[in-house]
Amino acid sequence: MLRNALDEIYSYSDLHTSEEDSLLYELERRTYLAALSPQMVSGKLQGKFLSFLSNIIKPNFVLDIGSFTGYSSLCFASGLTDVGEIHTIDVNEDYEHIRQAFFGRHPKGNQIIQHIGDAEKLIPSFNNVWDIAFIDANKKAYLNYYHLLKNKIRPGGLLIADNVLWSGKVLEKTKDAETAIIDQYNKTIVAEGLFDVTLFPLRDGISVAVKK
Ligand SMILES: C[S@@+](CC[C@H](N)C(=O)[O-])C[C@H]1O[C@@H](n2cnc3c(N)ncnc32)[C@H](O)[C@@H]1O
């Protein structure tokens, strides 16, 4: 019952949101045709929210953790400065050709740098201080991603995490391993007080934390 109501609210919100960029529209369709688990793509409503945040921040350095078919990177590209860089990480090479093809069609596509590997190993290899970091990869690593990134975001910069409601499973008393880590992420980022956090119940829950 609640699930149906939430799905209807989501569809209504999507319908009453302006169209996304045509390249992103095409990429979402391509993802549904070509990828396993295509529902992982951010999609129009969340994608427009990410673009909106990027346009406000006008980042020089973005870290996108969990590239998939490149949708979130292209959302962040909309606000990227002319000299900015987006570093996007995925452990899986399968969709590199899709990312490459779509990045190549964006005016700032040559400013998006792809990295293949485990994010927990790659994150410490960057010396950048990030304007935006987006966590959307291994759910069991969310707390580690937080600890690896908490001192690598500039004051006023954003640490964004997707799926922080995990289909509502964070509310269950007995939590599986992934849900328990996501719940710890949500609790720790508020308790440590390094960020001003807002958990938006958008889609599967998106946490936007501004570095103090
Ligand atoms: C939910 S999808 C990302 C969706 C994408 N951000 C978007 O907006 O469309 C999660 C991605 O994380 C990647 N991933 C999973 N575990 C990872 C890890 N340990 N390191 C890096 N990437 C990982 C998966 O291969 C998958 O492509």
Tab-separated table of C-alpha atoms and ligand atoms in Angstrom:
chain	number	residue	atom	x	y	z
A	1	MET	CA	0.000	0.000	0.000
A	2	LEU	CA	2.692	2.479	1.113
A	3	ARG	CA	4.970	1.251	-1.698
A	4	ASN	CA	2.229	1.934	-4.275
A	5	ALA	CA	1.565	5.384	-2.851
A	6	LEU	CA	5.286	6.218	-2.953
A	7	ASP	CA	5.564	4.953	-6.549
A	8	GLU	CA	2.623	7.158	-7.533
A	9	ILE	CA	4.123	10.190	-5.798
A	10	TYR	CA	7.420	9.519	-7.568
A	11	SER	CA	5.728	9.201	-10.984
A	12	TYR	CA	3.748	12.401	-10.392
A	13	SER	CA	6.934	14.263	-9.369
A	14	ASP	CA	8.774	12.946	-12.411
A	15	LEU	CA	5.927	13.989	-14.709
A	16	HIS	CA	5.866	17.501	-13.272
A	17	THR	CA	9.591	18.044	-13.604
A	18	SER	CA	11.061	19.738	-16.709
A	19	GLU	CA	12.697	17.513	-19.285
A	20	GLU	CA	16.304	16.542	-18.771
A	21	ASP	CA	19.045	17.251	-21.278
A	22	SER	CA	18.517	15.163	-24.457
A	23	LEU	CA	21.904	13.424	-24.015
A	24	LEU	CA	20.863	12.240	-20.540
A	25	TYR	CA	17.479	11.121	-21.866
A	26	GLU	CA	19.239	9.053	-24.508
A	27	LEU	CA	21.719	7.645	-21.975
A	28	GLU	CA	18.935	6.481	-19.669
A	29	ARG	CA	17.227	4.711	-22.580
A	30	ARG	CA	20.529	3.155	-23.658
A	31	THR	CA	21.130	1.983	-20.083
A	32	TYR	CA	17.759	0.214	-20.026
A	33	LEU	CA	18.570	-1.491	-23.337
A	34	ALA	CA	22.180	-2.441	-22.606
A	35	ALA	CA	22.788	-2.860	-18.885
A	36	LEU	CA	22.004	-5.479	-16.293
A	37	SER	CA	20.179	-3.866	-13.343
A	38	PRO	CA	19.375	-0.692	-15.339
A	39	GLN	CA	17.335	0.656	-12.424
A	40	MET	CA	20.672	1.601	-10.831
A	41	VAL	CA	20.861	4.606	-13.165
A	42	SER	CA	20.096	7.894	-11.362
A	43	GLY	CA	17.465	8.851	-13.949
A	44	LYS	CA	15.622	12.092	-14.608
A	45	LEU	CA	14.355	13.256	-11.204
A	46	GLN	CA	17.459	12.460	-9.170
A	47	GLY	CA	19.688	13.453	-12.083
A	48	LYS	CA	18.141	16.901	-12.245
A	49	PHE	CA	18.715	17.243	-8.498
A	50	LEU	CA	22.413	16.373	-8.941
A	51	SER	CA	22.720	18.832	-11.852
A	52	PHE	CA	20.996	21.491	-9.742
A	53	LEU	CA	23.535	21.003	-6.922
A	54	SER	CA	26.415	21.106	-9.393
A	55	ASN	CA	25.123	24.332	-10.943
A	56	ILE	CA	24.980	25.943	-7.488
A	57	ILE	CA	28.436	24.797	-6.398
A	58	LYS	CA	30.188	25.269	-9.782
A	59	PRO	CA	32.786	22.661	-8.854
A	60	ASN	CA	36.398	22.411	-9.934
A	61	PHE	CA	36.833	18.894	-8.590
A	62	VAL	CA	34.142	16.212	-8.467
A	63	LEU	CA	34.576	12.607	-7.342
A	64	ASP	CA	31.850	10.285	-8.661
A	65	ILE	CA	32.045	6.904	-6.902
A	66	GLY	CA	30.119	4.295	-8.912
A	67	SER	CA	30.146	5.403	-12.568
A	68	PHE	CA	27.824	2.708	-13.992
A	69	THR	CA	26.889	4.077	-17.462
A	70	GLY	CA	28.099	7.594	-16.664
A	71	TYR	CA	24.763	9.270	-15.923
A	72	SER	CA	25.725	10.959	-12.632
A	73	SER	CA	29.042	12.192	-14.070
A	74	LEU	CA	27.179	13.889	-16.914
A	75	CYS	CA	24.799	15.482	-14.378
A	76	PHE	CA	27.760	16.946	-12.468
A	77	ALA	CA	29.328	18.110	-15.759
A	78	SER	CA	26.541	20.673	-16.144
A	79	GLY	CA	27.978	22.929	-13.415
A	80	LEU	CA	31.664	22.063	-13.867
A	81	THR	CA	34.011	25.016	-14.437
A	82	ASP	CA	35.902	25.217	-17.749
A	83	VAL	CA	39.079	24.025	-16.011
A	84	GLY	CA	37.343	21.550	-13.694
A	85	GLU	CA	37.743	17.779	-13.529
A	86	ILE	CA	35.354	14.948	-12.733
A	87	HIS	CA	37.014	11.723	-11.602
A	88	THR	CA	34.663	8.779	-11.860
A	89	ILE	CA	35.414	5.352	-10.397
A	90	ASP	CA	33.905	1.961	-11.148
A	91	VAL	CA	35.167	-1.518	-10.372
A	92	ASN	CA	33.421	-2.815	-13.481
A	93	GLU	CA	34.783	-2.249	-17.015
A	94	ASP	CA	31.632	-3.518	-18.745
A	95	TYR	CA	30.078	-0.135	-19.464
A	96	GLU	CA	33.267	1.807	-20.222
A	97	HIS	CA	32.347	1.935	-23.943
A	98	ILE	CA	28.945	3.479	-23.145
A	99	ARG	CA	30.506	6.036	-20.795
A	100	GLN	CA	33.162	6.906	-23.378
A	101	ALA	CA	30.598	7.320	-26.163
A	102	PHE	CA	28.331	9.596	-24.113
A	103	PHE	CA	31.135	11.598	-22.450
A	104	GLY	CA	32.494	12.186	-25.970
A	105	ARG	CA	29.257	13.928	-26.936
A	106	HIS	CA	29.231	16.352	-23.977
A	107	PRO	CA	31.039	19.725	-24.309
A	108	LYS	CA	32.905	18.997	-21.070
A	109	GLY	CA	33.310	15.269	-21.705
A	110	ASN	CA	37.090	15.543	-22.044
A	111	GLN	CA	37.162	16.845	-18.456
A	112	ILE	CA	35.723	13.543	-17.159
A	113	ILE	CA	38.440	11.057	-16.226
A	114	GLN	CA	37.534	7.394	-15.776
A	115	HIS	CA	39.215	5.152	-13.227
A	116	ILE	CA	38.652	1.393	-13.095
A	117	GLY	CA	39.132	-0.273	-9.722
A	118	ASP	CA	37.869	-0.684	-6.189
A	119	ALA	CA	36.868	2.729	-4.861
A	120	GLU	CA	38.202	2.041	-1.344
A	121	LYS	CA	41.652	1.491	-2.842
A	122	LEU	CA	41.481	4.367	-5.339
A	123	ILE	CA	40.047	7.165	-3.152
A	124	PRO	CA	43.240	7.527	-1.032
A	125	SER	CA	45.337	7.791	-4.217
A	126	PHE	CA	43.904	11.245	-5.067
A	127	ASN	CA	45.487	14.373	-3.587
A	128	ASN	CA	42.504	16.574	-4.524
A	129	VAL	CA	40.293	18.425	-2.095
A	130	TRP	CA	36.840	17.843	-3.562
A	131	ASP	CA	34.043	20.366	-4.132
A	132	ILE	CA	31.578	17.495	-4.568
A	133	ALA	CA	31.907	13.783	-3.835
A	134	PHE	CA	29.042	11.439	-4.713
A	135	ILE	CA	28.869	8.020	-3.036
A	136	ASP	CA	26.906	5.498	-5.112
A	137	ALA	CA	28.954	2.261	-5.182
A	138	ASN	CA	29.411	-0.674	-2.767
A	139	LYS	CA	26.810	-0.259	0.004
A	140	LYS	CA	28.919	-2.234	2.490
A	141	ALA	CA	31.682	0.346	2.066
A	142	TYR	CA	29.596	3.497	2.703
A	143	LEU	CA	31.027	4.059	6.184
A	144	ASN	CA	34.579	3.552	4.915
A	145	TYR	CA	33.935	5.967	2.033
A	146	TYR	CA	32.801	8.523	4.622
A	147	HIS	CA	35.957	8.138	6.715
A	148	LEU	CA	38.166	8.280	3.600
A	149	LEU	CA	36.449	11.457	2.372
A	150	LYS	CA	35.452	13.439	5.464
A	151	ASN	CA	38.677	15.461	5.517
A	152	LYS	CA	38.949	15.684	1.724
A	153	ILE	CA	35.927	17.929	1.084
A	154	ARG	CA	36.466	21.684	1.118
A	155	PRO	CA	34.403	23.838	3.531
A	156	GLY	CA	31.092	24.513	1.753
A	157	GLY	CA	31.638	21.455	-0.453
A	158	LEU	CA	29.173	18.566	-0.672
A	159	LEU	CA	29.339	14.921	0.306
A	160	ILE	CA	26.299	13.325	-1.352
A	161	ALA	CA	25.244	9.699	-0.828
A	162	ASP	CA	22.578	7.788	-2.743
A	163	ASN	CA	20.312	4.960	-1.495
A	164	VAL	CA	20.499	6.028	2.148
A	165	LEU	CA	16.955	4.731	2.796
A	166	TRP	CA	17.739	1.420	1.021
A	167	SER	CA	14.107	0.727	0.047
A	168	GLY	CA	13.010	1.588	3.596
A	169	LYS	CA	15.073	-1.254	5.089
A	170	VAL	CA	16.871	1.205	7.400
A	171	LEU	CA	13.633	1.222	9.443
A	172	GLU	CA	13.686	-2.527	10.099
A	173	LYS	CA	14.795	-3.720	13.542
A	174	THR	CA	16.844	-6.608	12.156
A	175	LYS	CA	19.096	-5.252	9.462
A	176	ASP	CA	21.133	-7.187	6.895
A	177	ALA	CA	24.804	-6.259	6.495
A	178	GLU	CA	24.315	-3.626	3.773
A	179	THR	CA	21.397	-1.965	5.573
A	180	ALA	CA	23.327	-1.871	8.854
A	181	ILE	CA	26.240	-0.059	7.205
A	182	ILE	CA	23.963	2.450	5.461
A	183	ASP	CA	22.229	3.101	8.790
A	184	GLN	CA	25.635	3.617	10.434
A	185	TYR	CA	26.587	6.014	7.645
A	186	ASN	CA	23.456	8.087	8.291
A	187	LYS	CA	24.030	8.115	12.038
A	188	THR	CA	27.802	8.726	11.943
A	189	ILE	CA	27.773	11.638	9.509
A	190	VAL	CA	25.318	13.507	11.762
A	191	ALA	CA	26.940	12.461	15.071
A	192	GLU	CA	30.474	13.504	14.107
A	193	GLY	CA	29.236	17.002	13.301
A	194	LEU	CA	31.730	17.769	10.530
A	195	PHE	CA	28.900	18.301	8.028
A	196	ASP	CA	25.487	19.964	8.003
A	197	VAL	CA	23.383	17.022	6.776
A	198	THR	CA	19.972	16.855	5.098
A	199	LEU	CA	18.519	13.461	4.228
A	200	PHE	CA	16.091	14.002	1.357
A	201	PRO	CA	13.485	11.226	0.921
A	202	LEU	CA	13.949	11.531	-2.846
A	203	ARG	CA	13.726	8.214	-4.710
A	204	ASP	CA	15.752	5.761	-2.524
A	205	GLY	CA	16.932	8.533	-0.178
A	206	ILE	CA	19.723	10.972	-0.937
A	207	SER	CA	21.870	12.504	1.781
A	208	VAL	CA	23.371	15.915	1.057
A	209	ALA	CA	26.035	16.965	3.550
A	210	VAL	CA	27.676	20.400	3.452
A	211	LYS	CA	31.187	20.502	4.946
A	212	LYS	CA	31.382	22.968	7.841
B	1	LIG	C1	24.107	2.353	-8.471
B	1	LIG	S1	25.354	2.145	-9.650
B	1	LIG	C2	25.909	3.804	-9.918
B	1	LIG	C3	24.903	4.630	-10.687
B	1	LIG	C4	25.440	5.927	-11.222
B	1	LIG	N1	26.077	6.720	-10.178
B	1	LIG	C5	24.319	6.716	-11.860
B	1	LIG	O1	24.006	7.809	-11.392
B	1	LIG	O2	23.719	6.269	-12.823
B	1	LIG	C6	26.659	1.464	-8.686
B	1	LIG	C7	27.967	1.236	-9.432
B	1	LIG	O3	28.977	1.014	-8.425
B	1	LIG	C8	29.912	0.094	-8.934
B	1	LIG	N2	30.640	-0.509	-7.810
B	1	LIG	C9	30.205	-1.496	-6.980
B	1	LIG	N3	31.172	-1.792	-6.094
B	1	LIG	C10	32.213	-0.969	-6.352
B	1	LIG	C11	33.486	-0.799	-5.762
B	1	LIG	N4	33.881	-1.564	-4.746
B	1	LIG	N5	34.307	0.152	-6.279
B	1	LIG	C12	33.907	0.905	-7.334
B	1	LIG	N6	32.721	0.779	-7.930
B	1	LIG	C13	31.877	-0.153	-7.455
B	1	LIG	C14	29.058	-0.892	-9.728
B	1	LIG	O4	29.854	-1.574	-10.686
B	1	LIG	C15	27.986	0.004	-10.339
B	1	LIG	O5	28.311	0.382	-11.660
